[in-house]
PDB file of C-alpha atoms in Angstrom:
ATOM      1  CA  UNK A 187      26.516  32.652 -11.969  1.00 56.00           C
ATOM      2  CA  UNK A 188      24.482  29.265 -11.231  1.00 63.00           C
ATOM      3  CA  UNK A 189      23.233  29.313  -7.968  1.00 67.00           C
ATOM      4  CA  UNK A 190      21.169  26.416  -7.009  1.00 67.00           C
ATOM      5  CA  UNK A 191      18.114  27.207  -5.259  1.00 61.00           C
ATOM      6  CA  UNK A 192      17.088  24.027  -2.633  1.00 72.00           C
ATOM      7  CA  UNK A 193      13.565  22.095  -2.673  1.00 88.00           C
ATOM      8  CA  UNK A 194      11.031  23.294  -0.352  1.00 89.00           C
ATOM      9  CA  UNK A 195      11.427  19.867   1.746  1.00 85.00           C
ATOM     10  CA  UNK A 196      15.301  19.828   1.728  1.00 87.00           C
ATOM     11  CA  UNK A 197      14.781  24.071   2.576  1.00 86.00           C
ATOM     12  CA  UNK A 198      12.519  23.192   5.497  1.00 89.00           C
ATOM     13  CA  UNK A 199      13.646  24.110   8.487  1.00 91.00           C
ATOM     14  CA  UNK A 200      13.124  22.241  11.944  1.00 94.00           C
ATOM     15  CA  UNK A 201       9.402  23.443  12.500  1.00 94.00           C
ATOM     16  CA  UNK A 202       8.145  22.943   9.282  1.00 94.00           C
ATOM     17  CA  UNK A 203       9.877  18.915   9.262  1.00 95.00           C
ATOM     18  CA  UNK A 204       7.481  18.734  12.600  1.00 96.00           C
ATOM     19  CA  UNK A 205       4.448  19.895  11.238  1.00 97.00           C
ATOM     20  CA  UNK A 206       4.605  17.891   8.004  1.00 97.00           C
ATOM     21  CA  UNK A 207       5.422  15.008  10.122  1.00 97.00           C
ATOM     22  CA  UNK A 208       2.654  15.384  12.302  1.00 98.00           C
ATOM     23  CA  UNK A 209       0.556  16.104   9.556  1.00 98.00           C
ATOM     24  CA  UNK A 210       1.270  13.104   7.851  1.00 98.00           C
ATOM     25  CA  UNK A 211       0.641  11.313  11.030  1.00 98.00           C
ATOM     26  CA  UNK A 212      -2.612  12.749  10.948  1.00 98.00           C
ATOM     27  CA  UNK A 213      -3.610  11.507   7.491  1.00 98.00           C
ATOM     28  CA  UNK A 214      -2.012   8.350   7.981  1.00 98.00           C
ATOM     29  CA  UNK A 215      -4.351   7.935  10.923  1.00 98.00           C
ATOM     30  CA  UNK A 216      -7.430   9.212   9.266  1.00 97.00           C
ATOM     31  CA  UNK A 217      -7.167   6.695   6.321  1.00 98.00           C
ATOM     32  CA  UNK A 218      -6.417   3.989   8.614  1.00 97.00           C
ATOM     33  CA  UNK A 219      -9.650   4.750  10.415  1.00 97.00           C
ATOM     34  CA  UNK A 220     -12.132   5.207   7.381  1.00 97.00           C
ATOM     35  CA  UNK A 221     -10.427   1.699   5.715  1.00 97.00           C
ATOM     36  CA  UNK A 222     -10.941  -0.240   8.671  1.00 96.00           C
ATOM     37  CA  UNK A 223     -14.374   1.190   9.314  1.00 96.00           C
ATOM     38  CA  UNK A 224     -14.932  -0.218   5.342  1.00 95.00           C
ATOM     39  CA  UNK A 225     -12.891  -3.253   6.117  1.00 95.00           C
ATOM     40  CA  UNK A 226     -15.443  -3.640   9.549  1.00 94.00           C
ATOM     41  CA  UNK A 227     -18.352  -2.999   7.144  1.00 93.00           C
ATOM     42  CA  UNK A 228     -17.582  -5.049   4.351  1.00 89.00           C
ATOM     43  CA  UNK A 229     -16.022  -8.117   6.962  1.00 88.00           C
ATOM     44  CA  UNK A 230     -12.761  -8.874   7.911  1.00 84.00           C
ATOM     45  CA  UNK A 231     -12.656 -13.066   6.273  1.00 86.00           C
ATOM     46  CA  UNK A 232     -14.998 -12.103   3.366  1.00 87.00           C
ATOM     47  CA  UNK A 233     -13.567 -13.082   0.207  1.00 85.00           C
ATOM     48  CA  UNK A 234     -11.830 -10.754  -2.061  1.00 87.00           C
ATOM     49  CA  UNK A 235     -12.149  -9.752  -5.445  1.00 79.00           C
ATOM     50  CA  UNK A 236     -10.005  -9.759  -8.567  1.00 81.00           C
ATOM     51  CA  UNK A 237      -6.642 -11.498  -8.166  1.00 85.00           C
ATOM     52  CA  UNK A 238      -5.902 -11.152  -4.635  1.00 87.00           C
ATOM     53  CA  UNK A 239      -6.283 -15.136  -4.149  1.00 86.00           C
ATOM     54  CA  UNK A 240      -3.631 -15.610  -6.196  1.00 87.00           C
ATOM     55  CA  UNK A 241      -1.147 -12.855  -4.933  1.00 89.00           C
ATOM     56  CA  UNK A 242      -1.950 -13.706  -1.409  1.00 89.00           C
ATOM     57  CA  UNK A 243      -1.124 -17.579  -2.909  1.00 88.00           C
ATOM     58  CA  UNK A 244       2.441 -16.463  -4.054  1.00 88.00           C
ATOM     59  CA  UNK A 245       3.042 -14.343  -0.956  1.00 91.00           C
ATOM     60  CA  UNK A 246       2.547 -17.268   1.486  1.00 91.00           C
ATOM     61  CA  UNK A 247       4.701 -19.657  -0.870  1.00 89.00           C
ATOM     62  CA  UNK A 248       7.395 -16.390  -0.287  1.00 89.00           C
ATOM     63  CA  UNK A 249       6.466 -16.292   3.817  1.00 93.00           C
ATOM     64  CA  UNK A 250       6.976 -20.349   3.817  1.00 89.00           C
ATOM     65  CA  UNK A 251      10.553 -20.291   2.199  1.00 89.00           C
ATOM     66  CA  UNK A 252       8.651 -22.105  -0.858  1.00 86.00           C
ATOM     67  CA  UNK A 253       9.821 -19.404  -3.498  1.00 86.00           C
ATOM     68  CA  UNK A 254       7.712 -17.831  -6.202  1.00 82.00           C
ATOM     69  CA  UNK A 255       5.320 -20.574  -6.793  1.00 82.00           C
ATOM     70  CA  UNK A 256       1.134 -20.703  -7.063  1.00 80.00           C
ATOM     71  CA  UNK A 257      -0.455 -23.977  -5.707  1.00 78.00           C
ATOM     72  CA  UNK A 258      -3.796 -22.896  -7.240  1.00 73.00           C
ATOM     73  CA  UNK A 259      -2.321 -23.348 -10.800  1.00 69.00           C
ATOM     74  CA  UNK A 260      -1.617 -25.981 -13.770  1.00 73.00           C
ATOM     75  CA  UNK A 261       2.110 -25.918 -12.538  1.00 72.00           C
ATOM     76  CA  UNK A 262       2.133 -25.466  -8.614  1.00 69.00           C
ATOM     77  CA  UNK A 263       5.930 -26.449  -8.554  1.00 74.00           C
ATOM     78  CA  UNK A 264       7.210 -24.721 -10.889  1.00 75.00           C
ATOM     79  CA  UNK A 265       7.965 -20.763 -10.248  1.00 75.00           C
ATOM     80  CA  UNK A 266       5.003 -18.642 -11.675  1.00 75.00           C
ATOM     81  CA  UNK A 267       5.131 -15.809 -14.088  1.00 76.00           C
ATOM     82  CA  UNK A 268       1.959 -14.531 -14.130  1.00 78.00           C
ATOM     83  CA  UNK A 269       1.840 -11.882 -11.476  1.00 80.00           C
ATOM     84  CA  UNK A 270       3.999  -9.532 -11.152  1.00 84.00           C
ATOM     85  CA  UNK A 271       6.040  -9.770  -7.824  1.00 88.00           C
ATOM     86  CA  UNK A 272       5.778  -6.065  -6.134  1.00 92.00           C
ATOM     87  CA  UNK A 273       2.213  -7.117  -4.592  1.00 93.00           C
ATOM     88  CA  UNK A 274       3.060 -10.614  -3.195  1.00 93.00           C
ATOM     89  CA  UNK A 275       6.544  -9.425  -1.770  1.00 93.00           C
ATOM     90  CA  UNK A 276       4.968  -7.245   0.036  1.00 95.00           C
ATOM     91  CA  UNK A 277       2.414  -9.524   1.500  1.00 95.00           C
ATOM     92  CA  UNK A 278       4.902 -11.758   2.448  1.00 95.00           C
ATOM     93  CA  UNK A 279       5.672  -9.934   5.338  1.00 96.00           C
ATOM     94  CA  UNK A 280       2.899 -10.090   7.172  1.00 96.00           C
ATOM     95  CA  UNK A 281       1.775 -13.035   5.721  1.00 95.00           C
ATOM     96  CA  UNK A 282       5.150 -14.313   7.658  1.00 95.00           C
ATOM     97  CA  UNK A 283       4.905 -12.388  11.038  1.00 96.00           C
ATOM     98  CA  UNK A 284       1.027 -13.466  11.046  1.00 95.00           C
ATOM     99  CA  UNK A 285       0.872 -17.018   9.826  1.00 91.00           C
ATOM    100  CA  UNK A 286      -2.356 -17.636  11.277  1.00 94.00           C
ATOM    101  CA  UNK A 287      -4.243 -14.531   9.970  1.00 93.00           C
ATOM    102  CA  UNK A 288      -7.006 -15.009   7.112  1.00 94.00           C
ATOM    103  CA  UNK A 289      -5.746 -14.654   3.769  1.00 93.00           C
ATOM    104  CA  UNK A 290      -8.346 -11.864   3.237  1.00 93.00           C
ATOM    105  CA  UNK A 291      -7.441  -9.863   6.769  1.00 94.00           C
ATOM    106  CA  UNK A 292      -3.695 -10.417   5.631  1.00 95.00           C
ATOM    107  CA  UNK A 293      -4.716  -8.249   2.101  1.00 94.00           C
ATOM    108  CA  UNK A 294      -7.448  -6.241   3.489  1.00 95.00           C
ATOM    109  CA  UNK A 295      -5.662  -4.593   6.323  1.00 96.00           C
ATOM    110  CA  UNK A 296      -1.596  -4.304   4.240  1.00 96.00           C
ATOM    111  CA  UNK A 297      -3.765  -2.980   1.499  1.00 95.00           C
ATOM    112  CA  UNK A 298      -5.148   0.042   4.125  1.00 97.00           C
ATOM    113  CA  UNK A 299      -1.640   0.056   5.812  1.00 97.00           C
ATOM    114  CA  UNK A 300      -0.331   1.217   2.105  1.00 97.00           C
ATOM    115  CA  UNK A 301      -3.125   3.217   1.351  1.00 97.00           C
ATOM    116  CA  UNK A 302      -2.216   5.219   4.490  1.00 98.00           C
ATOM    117  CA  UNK A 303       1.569   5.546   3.514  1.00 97.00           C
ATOM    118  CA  UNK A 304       0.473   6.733  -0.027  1.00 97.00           C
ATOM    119  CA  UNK A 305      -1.483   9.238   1.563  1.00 98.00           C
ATOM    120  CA  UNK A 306       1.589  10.800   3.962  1.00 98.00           C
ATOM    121  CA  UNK A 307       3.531  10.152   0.584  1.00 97.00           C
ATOM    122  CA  UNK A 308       1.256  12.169  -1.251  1.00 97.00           C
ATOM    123  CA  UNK A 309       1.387  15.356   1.331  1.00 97.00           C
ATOM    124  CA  UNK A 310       5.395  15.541   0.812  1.00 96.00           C
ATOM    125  CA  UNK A 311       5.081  15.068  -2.930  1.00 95.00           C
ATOM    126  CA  UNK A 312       2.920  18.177  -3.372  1.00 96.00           C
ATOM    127  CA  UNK A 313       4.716  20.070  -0.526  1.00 96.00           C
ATOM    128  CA  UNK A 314       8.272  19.255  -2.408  1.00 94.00           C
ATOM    129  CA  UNK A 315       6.511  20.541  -5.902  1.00 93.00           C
ATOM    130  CA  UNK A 316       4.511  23.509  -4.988  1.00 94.00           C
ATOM    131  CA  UNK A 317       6.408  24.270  -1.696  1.00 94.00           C
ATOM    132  CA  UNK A 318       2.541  24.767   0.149  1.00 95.00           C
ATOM    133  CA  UNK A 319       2.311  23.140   3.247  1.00 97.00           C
ATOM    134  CA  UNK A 320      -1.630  23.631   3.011  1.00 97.00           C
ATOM    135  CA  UNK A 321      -1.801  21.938  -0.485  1.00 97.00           C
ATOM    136  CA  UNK A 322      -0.007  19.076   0.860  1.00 97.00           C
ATOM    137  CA  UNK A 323      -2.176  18.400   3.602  1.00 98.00           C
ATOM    138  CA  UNK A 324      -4.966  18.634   1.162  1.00 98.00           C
ATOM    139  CA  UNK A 325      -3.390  16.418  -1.433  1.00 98.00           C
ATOM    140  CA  UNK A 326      -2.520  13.970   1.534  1.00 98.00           C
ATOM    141  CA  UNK A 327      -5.957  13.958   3.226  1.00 98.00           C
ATOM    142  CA  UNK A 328      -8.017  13.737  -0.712  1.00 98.00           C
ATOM    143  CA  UNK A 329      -5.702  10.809  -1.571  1.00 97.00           C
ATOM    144  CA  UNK A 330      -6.831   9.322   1.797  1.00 97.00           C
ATOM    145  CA  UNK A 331     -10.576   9.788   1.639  1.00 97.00           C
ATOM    146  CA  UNK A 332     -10.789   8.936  -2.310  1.00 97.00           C
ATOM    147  CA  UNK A 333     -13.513   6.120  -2.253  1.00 96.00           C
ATOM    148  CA  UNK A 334     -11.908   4.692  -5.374  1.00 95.00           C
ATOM    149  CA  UNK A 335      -8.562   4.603  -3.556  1.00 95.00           C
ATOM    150  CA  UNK A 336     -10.147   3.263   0.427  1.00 95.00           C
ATOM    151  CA  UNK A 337     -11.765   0.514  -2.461  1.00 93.00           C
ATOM    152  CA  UNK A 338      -8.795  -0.456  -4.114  1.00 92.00           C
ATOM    153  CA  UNK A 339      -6.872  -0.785  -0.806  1.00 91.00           C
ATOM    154  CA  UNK A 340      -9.616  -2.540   1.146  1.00 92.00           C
ATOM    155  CA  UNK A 341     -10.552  -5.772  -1.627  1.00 90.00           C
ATOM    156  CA  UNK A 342      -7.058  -6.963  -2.154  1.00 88.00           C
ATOM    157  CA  UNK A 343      -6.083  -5.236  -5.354  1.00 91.00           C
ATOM    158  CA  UNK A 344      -2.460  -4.856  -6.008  1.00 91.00           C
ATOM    159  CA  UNK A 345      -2.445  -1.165  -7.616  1.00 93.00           C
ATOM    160  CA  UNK A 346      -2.355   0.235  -4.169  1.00 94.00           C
ATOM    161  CA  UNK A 347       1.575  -1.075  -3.856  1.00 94.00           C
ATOM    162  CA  UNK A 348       2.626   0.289  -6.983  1.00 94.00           C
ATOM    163  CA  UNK A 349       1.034   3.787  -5.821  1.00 95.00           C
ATOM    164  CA  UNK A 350       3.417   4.084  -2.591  1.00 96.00           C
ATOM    165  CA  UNK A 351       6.234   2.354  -4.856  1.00 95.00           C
ATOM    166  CA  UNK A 352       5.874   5.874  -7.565  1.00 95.00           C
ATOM    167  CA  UNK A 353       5.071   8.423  -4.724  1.00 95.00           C
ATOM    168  CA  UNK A 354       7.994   6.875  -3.034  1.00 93.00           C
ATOM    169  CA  UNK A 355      10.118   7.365  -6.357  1.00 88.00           C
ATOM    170  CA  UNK A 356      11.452   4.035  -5.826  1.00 61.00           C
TER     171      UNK A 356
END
């Protein structure tokens, strides 16, 4: 006889769905806080490192209806290959809701947004493997305070998109 035995998260009942919820609130919040507070420290229009120039380039060509194209490059009208597109697809949406916004608040502050989501992400991943509510919230809040991780997400880099994209499972 096969009997299929259900995933902690799809075998959660009503109360535990609340409390992992509100726990991933939590840690959403909590990264939020300690990026900006780096983001505050660091300066909100300070330039960024590493390639963020350039993705931030191809999101606003996205945001202006412009396609995939870089203006900073030896062929500024002709669609660019050289970046992957995860990063600069997702900066296109703020970069269209806040036009005006610096190019380096636009990354800085979607780069701690994500961070944040990776975190919550991370709390159901480890709750739907080991089935420990705890050890999610622990998994969730480490992911959130990892200085490597608050770096990554606060200068612009683009590996903090493809973190949410795999703890997503997308």
């Amino acid at each position: 006889m096969n009997s299929v035995v259900p995933s902690p998260l799809s075998a959660a009942g009503r109360a535990m769905l609340i409390k992992l919820f509100v726990a991933g609130l939590l840690i959403v919040l909590l990264t939020l806080a300690a990026d900006v507070a780096l983001i505050t420290q660091e300066g909100l229009n300070s330039p960024v490192n590493g390639d963020g120039p350039y993705y931030i380039g191809l999101a606003r060509s996205l945001a202006s209806g412009h396609g995939y194209r870089l203006k900073r490059s030896f062929w500024p009208e002709q669609p660019n290959i050289s970046r992957s597109p995860l990063w600069p697809v997702i900066l296109s949406i703020p970069a269209s809701l806040f036009s005006n916004a610096n190019d380096n608040a636009i990354l800085r502050f979607t780069g701690a947004a994500l961070h944040g989501v990776s975190a919550a992400l991370m709390l159901l991943l480890t709750f739907q493997l080991t089935g420990s509510f705890v050890g999610g919230v622990l998994a969730g809040a480490f992911l959130g305070m990892y200085p490597p991780a608050s770096a990554l997400a606060t200068t612009g880099y683009s590996e903090i998109a493809f973190l949410v994209v795999v703890l997503a499972g997308l």
